[in-house]
């Protein structure tokens, strides 16, 4: 349905948002969502966090204990990591795995409003169609408004990891050309991403390293022209280990 105010579309969005793989709001199943939307108690995803005990007591078969249980589940969901929130938003083409990768690479929701298609595509799990979808979603004024409202309701929207990830290549841009002996191109790009760096398909003044394998292409000539540092596979191994 293309109607943004369609009740069926809202019900589907709320169910996905509250689902176990997303914000995991226990007790917010299909029948409850149906009632909340039909009675216009929930009119948007953000409005889930504005609900009070009185709102739930208006519903059939709801007593104080049941209302409090739902409110506690909603409160607990505010502590979900950014990866779960990104998935919960229902961004087109973005599943659980992609959401985890996005949160690992960009740990604060505010970063997403500044990212380009290339920034997203530098994550191995994110393809061109997914990158287009992300750019489209985060370029909308209504998305910024929604995120501000979620924050006002107490959601932190940051990814906190129990293990500190080493970011020794943070800010460094790599371009790969030729065949590597020890890794596939994809594996090398993933290693760069895990260590905080970025990879690009073309050489520019922003490139820090061109990694040249066997039978390198014209990218090496471009690197020489721009005075970009050219390294071989052994040099690359030293950087990542």
PDB file of C-alpha atoms in Angstrom:
ATOM      1  CA  UNK A   1       0.000   0.000   0.000  1.00  0.00           C
ATOM      2  CA  UNK A   2       1.343   3.429  -0.948  1.00  0.00           C
ATOM      3  CA  UNK A   3      -0.909   5.334   1.473  1.00  0.00           C
ATOM      4  CA  UNK A   4       1.329   6.383   4.423  1.00  0.00           C
ATOM      5  CA  UNK A   5      -1.745   6.648   6.692  1.00  0.00           C
ATOM      6  CA  UNK A   6      -3.046   3.170   5.846  1.00  0.00           C
ATOM      7  CA  UNK A   7      -4.027   1.376   9.109  1.00  0.00           C
ATOM      8  CA  UNK A   8      -2.979  -2.029   7.748  1.00  0.00           C
ATOM      9  CA  UNK A   9       0.450  -0.640   6.884  1.00  0.00           C
ATOM     10  CA  UNK A  10       0.804   0.867  10.368  1.00  0.00           C
ATOM     11  CA  UNK A  11      -0.195  -2.429  12.008  1.00  0.00           C
ATOM     12  CA  UNK A  12       2.430  -4.262   9.995  1.00  0.00           C
ATOM     13  CA  UNK A  13       5.096  -1.683  10.915  1.00  0.00           C
ATOM     14  CA  UNK A  14       4.252  -1.822  14.624  1.00  0.00           C
ATOM     15  CA  UNK A  15       4.276  -5.637  14.657  1.00  0.00           C
ATOM     16  CA  UNK A  16       7.679  -5.684  12.974  1.00  0.00           C
ATOM     17  CA  UNK A  17       9.020  -2.997  15.325  1.00  0.00           C
ATOM     18  CA  UNK A  18       7.884  -4.954  18.400  1.00  0.00           C
ATOM     19  CA  UNK A  19       8.999  -8.377  17.101  1.00  0.00           C
ATOM     20  CA  UNK A  20      11.613 -10.506  18.857  1.00  0.00           C
ATOM     21  CA  UNK A  21      14.408  -9.832  16.355  1.00  0.00           C
ATOM     22  CA  UNK A  22      13.728  -6.090  16.537  1.00  0.00           C
ATOM     23  CA  UNK A  23      12.790  -4.210  19.738  1.00  0.00           C
ATOM     24  CA  UNK A  24      11.374  -7.355  21.388  1.00  0.00           C
ATOM     25  CA  UNK A  25       8.381  -5.771  23.163  1.00  0.00           C
ATOM     26  CA  UNK A  26       6.948  -8.801  24.928  1.00  0.00           C
ATOM     27  CA  UNK A  27       3.162  -9.054  24.798  1.00  0.00           C
ATOM     28  CA  UNK A  28       2.732  -6.716  21.847  1.00  0.00           C
ATOM     29  CA  UNK A  29       1.368  -9.307  19.468  1.00  0.00           C
ATOM     30  CA  UNK A  30      -1.089  -9.186  16.608  1.00  0.00           C
ATOM     31  CA  UNK A  31      -4.318  -8.883  18.605  1.00  0.00           C
ATOM     32  CA  UNK A  32      -3.003  -6.097  20.842  1.00  0.00           C
ATOM     33  CA  UNK A  33      -1.542  -4.158  17.897  1.00  0.00           C
ATOM     34  CA  UNK A  34      -4.884  -4.519  16.106  1.00  0.00           C
ATOM     35  CA  UNK A  35      -6.700  -2.916  19.052  1.00  0.00           C
ATOM     36  CA  UNK A  36      -4.104  -0.175  19.586  1.00  0.00           C
ATOM     37  CA  UNK A  37      -4.245   0.926  15.946  1.00  0.00           C
ATOM     38  CA  UNK A  38      -8.016   0.542  15.536  1.00  0.00           C
ATOM     39  CA  UNK A  39      -8.663   2.684  18.606  1.00  0.00           C
ATOM     40  CA  UNK A  40      -5.980   5.165  17.483  1.00  0.00           C
ATOM     41  CA  UNK A  41      -4.024   4.721  20.696  1.00  0.00           C
ATOM     42  CA  UNK A  42      -0.928   4.051  18.574  1.00  0.00           C
ATOM     43  CA  UNK A  43      -0.687   6.285  15.513  1.00  0.00           C
ATOM     44  CA  UNK A  44       3.039   5.882  14.797  1.00  0.00           C
ATOM     45  CA  UNK A  45       6.061   3.879  15.976  1.00  0.00           C
ATOM     46  CA  UNK A  46       7.166   6.690  18.280  1.00  0.00           C
ATOM     47  CA  UNK A  47       3.729   6.846  19.911  1.00  0.00           C
ATOM     48  CA  UNK A  48       4.364   3.380  21.396  1.00  0.00           C
ATOM     49  CA  UNK A  49       6.648   5.182  23.885  1.00  0.00           C
ATOM     50  CA  UNK A  50       4.012   7.774  24.822  1.00  0.00           C
ATOM     51  CA  UNK A  51       1.495   5.265  26.127  1.00  0.00           C
ATOM     52  CA  UNK A  52       0.275   5.264  29.726  1.00  0.00           C
ATOM     53  CA  UNK A  53      -1.444   2.772  31.977  1.00  0.00           C
ATOM     54  CA  UNK A  54      -4.760   4.504  31.268  1.00  0.00           C
ATOM     55  CA  UNK A  55      -4.341   3.899  27.528  1.00  0.00           C
ATOM     56  CA  UNK A  56      -4.083   0.148  28.011  1.00  0.00           C
ATOM     57  CA  UNK A  57      -6.880  -0.015  30.575  1.00  0.00           C
ATOM     58  CA  UNK A  58      -9.251   1.220  27.856  1.00  0.00           C
ATOM     59  CA  UNK A  59      -8.729  -2.065  25.998  1.00  0.00           C
ATOM     60  CA  UNK A  60     -10.892  -5.186  26.471  1.00  0.00           C
ATOM     61  CA  UNK A  61      -9.691  -7.667  29.128  1.00  0.00           C
ATOM     62  CA  UNK A  62      -6.900  -5.342  30.290  1.00  0.00           C
ATOM     63  CA  UNK A  63      -6.382  -5.055  34.037  1.00  0.00           C
ATOM     64  CA  UNK A  64      -3.720  -3.116  35.906  1.00  0.00           C
ATOM     65  CA  UNK A  65      -1.194  -5.971  36.043  1.00  0.00           C
ATOM     66  CA  UNK A  66      -1.395  -6.688  32.330  1.00  0.00           C
ATOM     67  CA  UNK A  67      -1.129  -2.980  31.505  1.00  0.00           C
ATOM     68  CA  UNK A  68       1.948  -2.651  33.730  1.00  0.00           C
ATOM     69  CA  UNK A  69       3.568  -5.699  32.119  1.00  0.00           C
ATOM     70  CA  UNK A  70       3.256  -4.140  28.655  1.00  0.00           C
ATOM     71  CA  UNK A  71       4.571  -0.789  29.911  1.00  0.00           C
ATOM     72  CA  UNK A  72       7.586  -2.530  31.473  1.00  0.00           C
ATOM     73  CA  UNK A  73       8.273  -4.338  28.190  1.00  0.00           C
ATOM     74  CA  UNK A  74       8.137  -1.020  26.337  1.00  0.00           C
ATOM     75  CA  UNK A  75      10.499   0.535  28.884  1.00  0.00           C
ATOM     76  CA  UNK A  76      12.985  -2.360  28.549  1.00  0.00           C
ATOM     77  CA  UNK A  77      12.998  -2.006  24.771  1.00  0.00           C
ATOM     78  CA  UNK A  78      14.554   1.458  25.105  1.00  0.00           C
ATOM     79  CA  UNK A  79      17.838  -0.275  25.959  1.00  0.00           C
ATOM     80  CA  UNK A  80      18.035  -2.353  22.779  1.00  0.00           C
ATOM     81  CA  UNK A  81      21.245  -1.821  20.764  1.00  0.00           C
ATOM     82  CA  UNK A  82      21.334   0.299  17.629  1.00  0.00           C
ATOM     83  CA  UNK A  83      21.446  -2.793  15.393  1.00  0.00           C
ATOM     84  CA  UNK A  84      18.033  -3.936  16.653  1.00  0.00           C
ATOM     85  CA  UNK A  85      16.586  -0.438  16.264  1.00  0.00           C
ATOM     86  CA  UNK A  86      17.819  -0.126  12.662  1.00  0.00           C
ATOM     87  CA  UNK A  87      16.183  -3.438  11.812  1.00  0.00           C
ATOM     88  CA  UNK A  88      13.011  -2.430  13.689  1.00  0.00           C
ATOM     89  CA  UNK A  89      12.595   0.689  11.550  1.00  0.00           C
ATOM     90  CA  UNK A  90      11.723  -1.518   8.583  1.00  0.00           C
ATOM     91  CA  UNK A  91      14.062   0.212   6.124  1.00  0.00           C
ATOM     92  CA  UNK A  92      13.504  -1.361   2.722  1.00  0.00           C
ATOM     93  CA  UNK A  93      15.972  -4.177   1.915  1.00  0.00           C
ATOM     94  CA  UNK A  94      17.677  -3.966   5.354  1.00  0.00           C
ATOM     95  CA  UNK A  95      17.474  -7.236   7.288  1.00  0.00           C
ATOM     96  CA  UNK A  96      18.942  -8.282  10.642  1.00  0.00           C
ATOM     97  CA  UNK A  97      22.411  -9.118   9.291  1.00  0.00           C
ATOM     98  CA  UNK A  98      22.743  -5.849   7.388  1.00  0.00           C
ATOM     99  CA  UNK A  99      21.520  -3.896  10.432  1.00  0.00           C
ATOM    100  CA  UNK A 100      24.206  -5.521  12.613  1.00  0.00           C
ATOM    101  CA  UNK A 101      26.934  -4.652  10.102  1.00  0.00           C
ATOM    102  CA  UNK A 102      25.716  -1.068   9.856  1.00  0.00           C
ATOM    103  CA  UNK A 103      25.723  -0.638  13.644  1.00  0.00           C
ATOM    104  CA  UNK A 104      29.208  -2.149  13.938  1.00  0.00           C
ATOM    105  CA  UNK A 105      30.585   0.300  11.382  1.00  0.00           C
ATOM    106  CA  UNK A 106      28.561   3.390  12.319  1.00  0.00           C
ATOM    107  CA  UNK A 107      27.827   3.222  16.028  1.00  0.00           C
ATOM    108  CA  UNK A 108      25.663   6.355  16.450  1.00  0.00           C
ATOM    109  CA  UNK A 109      22.374   6.994  14.642  1.00  0.00           C
ATOM    110  CA  UNK A 110      23.366  10.623  13.955  1.00  0.00           C
ATOM    111  CA  UNK A 111      26.183   9.422  11.691  1.00  0.00           C
ATOM    112  CA  UNK A 112      23.683   7.947   9.247  1.00  0.00           C
ATOM    113  CA  UNK A 113      22.424  11.368   8.168  1.00  0.00           C
ATOM    114  CA  UNK A 114      25.894  12.309   6.877  1.00  0.00           C
ATOM    115  CA  UNK A 115      26.788   9.115   5.003  1.00  0.00           C
ATOM    116  CA  UNK A 116      26.958   8.777   1.221  1.00  0.00           C
ATOM    117  CA  UNK A 117      26.080   5.826  -0.953  1.00  0.00           C
ATOM    118  CA  UNK A 118      29.778   4.965  -1.220  1.00  0.00           C
ATOM    119  CA  UNK A 119      30.146   5.017   2.579  1.00  0.00           C
ATOM    120  CA  UNK A 120      27.402   2.402   2.845  1.00  0.00           C
ATOM    121  CA  UNK A 121      28.752   0.312  -0.054  1.00  0.00           C
ATOM    122  CA  UNK A 122      32.149   0.164   1.675  1.00  0.00           C
ATOM    123  CA  UNK A 123      30.544  -2.320   4.074  1.00  0.00           C
ATOM    124  CA  UNK A 124      30.843  -5.735   2.373  1.00  0.00           C
ATOM    125  CA  UNK A 125      27.289  -6.791   3.330  1.00  0.00           C
ATOM    126  CA  UNK A 126      25.722  -3.660   1.830  1.00  0.00           C
ATOM    127  CA  UNK A 127      25.038  -3.723  -1.914  1.00  0.00           C
ATOM    128  CA  UNK A 128      24.034  -0.936  -4.272  1.00  0.00           C
ATOM    129  CA  UNK A 129      20.255  -1.371  -3.856  1.00  0.00           C
ATOM    130  CA  UNK A 130      20.561  -1.449  -0.060  1.00  0.00           C
ATOM    131  CA  UNK A 131      22.818   1.639  -0.106  1.00  0.00           C
ATOM    132  CA  UNK A 132      20.283   3.525  -2.254  1.00  0.00           C
ATOM    133  CA  UNK A 133      17.530   2.590   0.193  1.00  0.00           C
ATOM    134  CA  UNK A 134      19.559   3.813   3.179  1.00  0.00           C
ATOM    135  CA  UNK A 135      20.467   7.126   1.526  1.00  0.00           C
ATOM    136  CA  UNK A 136      16.827   7.661   0.566  1.00  0.00           C
ATOM    137  CA  UNK A 137      15.564   6.874   4.084  1.00  0.00           C
ATOM    138  CA  UNK A 138      18.064   9.033   5.975  1.00  0.00           C
ATOM    139  CA  UNK A 139      17.783  11.973   3.577  1.00  0.00           C
ATOM    140  CA  UNK A 140      14.107  12.503   4.424  1.00  0.00           C
ATOM    141  CA  UNK A 141      13.191  15.334   6.800  1.00  0.00           C
ATOM    142  CA  UNK A 142      10.544  13.122   8.413  1.00  0.00           C
ATOM    143  CA  UNK A 143      13.217  10.553   9.337  1.00  0.00           C
ATOM    144  CA  UNK A 144      15.218  13.199  11.229  1.00  0.00           C
ATOM    145  CA  UNK A 145      12.053  14.247  13.031  1.00  0.00           C
ATOM    146  CA  UNK A 146      11.208  10.657  13.988  1.00  0.00           C
ATOM    147  CA  UNK A 147      14.718  10.000  15.325  1.00  0.00           C
ATOM    148  CA  UNK A 148      14.596  13.175  17.432  1.00  0.00           C
ATOM    149  CA  UNK A 149      11.279  12.014  18.896  1.00  0.00           C
ATOM    150  CA  UNK A 150      12.653   8.561  19.723  1.00  0.00           C
ATOM    151  CA  UNK A 151      15.558  10.215  21.545  1.00  0.00           C
ATOM    152  CA  UNK A 152      13.173  12.424  23.514  1.00  0.00           C
ATOM    153  CA  UNK A 153      11.442   9.249  24.661  1.00  0.00           C
ATOM    154  CA  UNK A 154      14.717   7.921  26.113  1.00  0.00           C
ATOM    155  CA  UNK A 155      16.144   5.705  23.364  1.00  0.00           C
ATOM    156  CA  UNK A 156      19.954   6.091  23.220  1.00  0.00           C
ATOM    157  CA  UNK A 157      20.376   4.826  19.633  1.00  0.00           C
ATOM    158  CA  UNK A 158      24.039   3.955  19.982  1.00  0.00           C
ATOM    159  CA  UNK A 159      25.792   0.634  19.558  1.00  0.00           C
ATOM    160  CA  UNK A 160      27.691  -0.371  22.681  1.00  0.00           C
ATOM    161  CA  UNK A 161      29.905  -3.407  22.410  1.00  0.00           C
ATOM    162  CA  UNK A 162      31.191  -5.373  25.384  1.00  0.00           C
ATOM    163  CA  UNK A 163      34.398  -5.976  23.445  1.00  0.00           C
ATOM    164  CA  UNK A 164      36.483  -3.051  22.333  1.00  0.00           C
ATOM    165  CA  UNK A 165      37.057  -3.349  18.590  1.00  0.00           C
ATOM    166  CA  UNK A 166      40.518  -2.383  17.398  1.00  0.00           C
ATOM    167  CA  UNK A 167      40.289   0.440  14.846  1.00  0.00           C
ATOM    168  CA  UNK A 168      43.916   0.762  13.755  1.00  0.00           C
ATOM    169  CA  UNK A 169      42.928   1.632  10.173  1.00  0.00           C
ATOM    170  CA  UNK A 170      40.345   4.235  11.185  1.00  0.00           C
ATOM    171  CA  UNK A 171      39.969   6.892   8.499  1.00  0.00           C
ATOM    172  CA  UNK A 172      42.284   5.142   6.024  1.00  0.00           C
ATOM    173  CA  UNK A 173      41.012   4.512   2.490  1.00  0.00           C
ATOM    174  CA  UNK A 174      42.238   1.483   0.525  1.00  0.00           C
ATOM    175  CA  UNK A 175      41.975   0.579  -3.143  1.00  0.00           C
ATOM    176  CA  UNK A 176      42.752  -2.989  -4.284  1.00  0.00           C
ATOM    177  CA  UNK A 177      44.007  -3.941  -7.723  1.00  0.00           C
ATOM    178  CA  UNK A 178      45.284  -7.216  -9.124  1.00  0.00           C
ATOM    179  CA  UNK A 179      45.050 -10.688  -7.588  1.00  0.00           C
ATOM    180  CA  UNK A 180      45.951 -11.292  -3.950  1.00  0.00           C
ATOM    181  CA  UNK A 181      47.454 -14.640  -3.022  1.00  0.00           C
ATOM    182  CA  UNK A 182      46.244 -15.003   0.581  1.00  0.00           C
ATOM    183  CA  UNK A 183      42.795 -13.381   0.388  1.00  0.00           C
ATOM    184  CA  UNK A 184      39.964 -12.832  -1.999  1.00  0.00           C
ATOM    185  CA  UNK A 185      39.216  -9.193  -2.800  1.00  0.00           C
ATOM    186  CA  UNK A 186      36.092  -9.419  -0.640  1.00  0.00           C
ATOM    187  CA  UNK A 187      38.014 -10.837   2.351  1.00  0.00           C
ATOM    188  CA  UNK A 188      40.610  -8.054   2.164  1.00  0.00           C
ATOM    189  CA  UNK A 189      37.881  -5.415   2.033  1.00  0.00           C
ATOM    190  CA  UNK A 190      36.140  -6.969   5.049  1.00  0.00           C
ATOM    191  CA  UNK A 191      39.390  -6.856   7.046  1.00  0.00           C
ATOM    192  CA  UNK A 192      39.808  -3.172   6.266  1.00  0.00           C
ATOM    193  CA  UNK A 193      36.231  -2.498   7.375  1.00  0.00           C
ATOM    194  CA  UNK A 194      36.630  -4.444  10.630  1.00  0.00           C
ATOM    195  CA  UNK A 195      39.709  -2.393  11.519  1.00  0.00           C
ATOM    196  CA  UNK A 196      37.909   0.890  10.962  1.00  0.00           C
ATOM    197  CA  UNK A 197      39.113   1.668   7.439  1.00  0.00           C
ATOM    198  CA  UNK A 198      37.240   2.068   4.164  1.00  0.00           C
ATOM    199  CA  UNK A 199      37.773   0.693   0.696  1.00  0.00           C
ATOM    200  CA  UNK A 200      36.988   2.321  -2.607  1.00  0.00           C
ATOM    201  CA  UNK A 201      36.761   1.037  -6.157  1.00  0.00           C
ATOM    202  CA  UNK A 202      38.634   4.042  -7.589  1.00  0.00           C
ATOM    203  CA  UNK A 203      41.823   5.932  -6.805  1.00  0.00           C
ATOM    204  CA  UNK A 204      41.501   9.586  -5.782  1.00  0.00           C
ATOM    205  CA  UNK A 205      43.277  12.206  -3.703  1.00  0.00           C
ATOM    206  CA  UNK A 206      41.464  10.742  -0.687  1.00  0.00           C
ATOM    207  CA  UNK A 207      43.072   7.319  -1.146  1.00  0.00           C
ATOM    208  CA  UNK A 208      45.722   6.402   1.443  1.00  0.00           C
ATOM    209  CA  UNK A 209      46.916   3.055   0.034  1.00  0.00           C
ATOM    210  CA  UNK A 210      46.672   1.172  -3.230  1.00  0.00           C
ATOM    211  CA  UNK A 211      47.251  -2.535  -2.573  1.00  0.00           C
ATOM    212  CA  UNK A 212      48.732  -4.042  -5.736  1.00  0.00           C
ATOM    213  CA  UNK A 213      48.554  -7.805  -6.241  1.00  0.00           C
ATOM    214  CA  UNK A 214      49.555  -9.874  -9.260  1.00  0.00           C
ATOM    215  CA  UNK A 215      48.700  -8.331 -12.646  1.00  0.00           C
ATOM    216  CA  UNK A 216      47.532  -4.962 -11.308  1.00  0.00           C
ATOM    217  CA  UNK A 217      45.443  -2.719 -13.518  1.00  0.00           C
ATOM    218  CA  UNK A 218      45.511   0.960 -14.421  1.00  0.00           C
ATOM    219  CA  UNK A 219      44.826   1.935 -10.805  1.00  0.00           C
ATOM    220  CA  UNK A 220      48.564   1.672 -10.140  1.00  0.00           C
ATOM    221  CA  UNK A 221      49.283   4.288 -12.806  1.00  0.00           C
ATOM    222  CA  UNK A 222      46.594   6.530 -11.333  1.00  0.00           C
ATOM    223  CA  UNK A 223      48.147   6.103  -7.876  1.00  0.00           C
ATOM    224  CA  UNK A 224      51.591   7.105  -9.198  1.00  0.00           C
ATOM    225  CA  UNK A 225      50.058  10.113 -10.906  1.00  0.00           C
ATOM    226  CA  UNK A 226      48.392  11.248  -7.661  1.00  0.00           C
ATOM    227  CA  UNK A 227      51.410  10.231  -5.518  1.00  0.00           C
ATOM    228  CA  UNK A 228      49.306   7.749  -3.530  1.00  0.00           C
ATOM    229  CA  UNK A 229      51.291   5.125  -1.614  1.00  0.00           C
ATOM    230  CA  UNK A 230      51.406   1.739  -3.393  1.00  0.00           C
ATOM    231  CA  UNK A 231      51.947  -1.328  -1.232  1.00  0.00           C
ATOM    232  CA  UNK A 232      52.148  -5.058  -1.959  1.00  0.00           C
ATOM    233  CA  UNK A 233      50.333  -7.929  -0.250  1.00  0.00           C
ATOM    234  CA  UNK A 234      53.023  -8.422   2.414  1.00  0.00           C
ATOM    235  CA  UNK A 235      52.859  -4.737   3.327  1.00  0.00           C
ATOM    236  CA  UNK A 236      49.079  -5.057   3.632  1.00  0.00           C
ATOM    237  CA  UNK A 237      49.448  -8.079   5.950  1.00  0.00           C
ATOM    238  CA  UNK A 238      51.764  -6.052   8.189  1.00  0.00           C
ATOM    239  CA  UNK A 239      49.138  -3.321   8.443  1.00  0.00           C
ATOM    240  CA  UNK A 240      46.317  -5.652   9.451  1.00  0.00           C
ATOM    241  CA  UNK A 241      48.200  -7.992  11.806  1.00  0.00           C
TER     242      UNK A 241
END
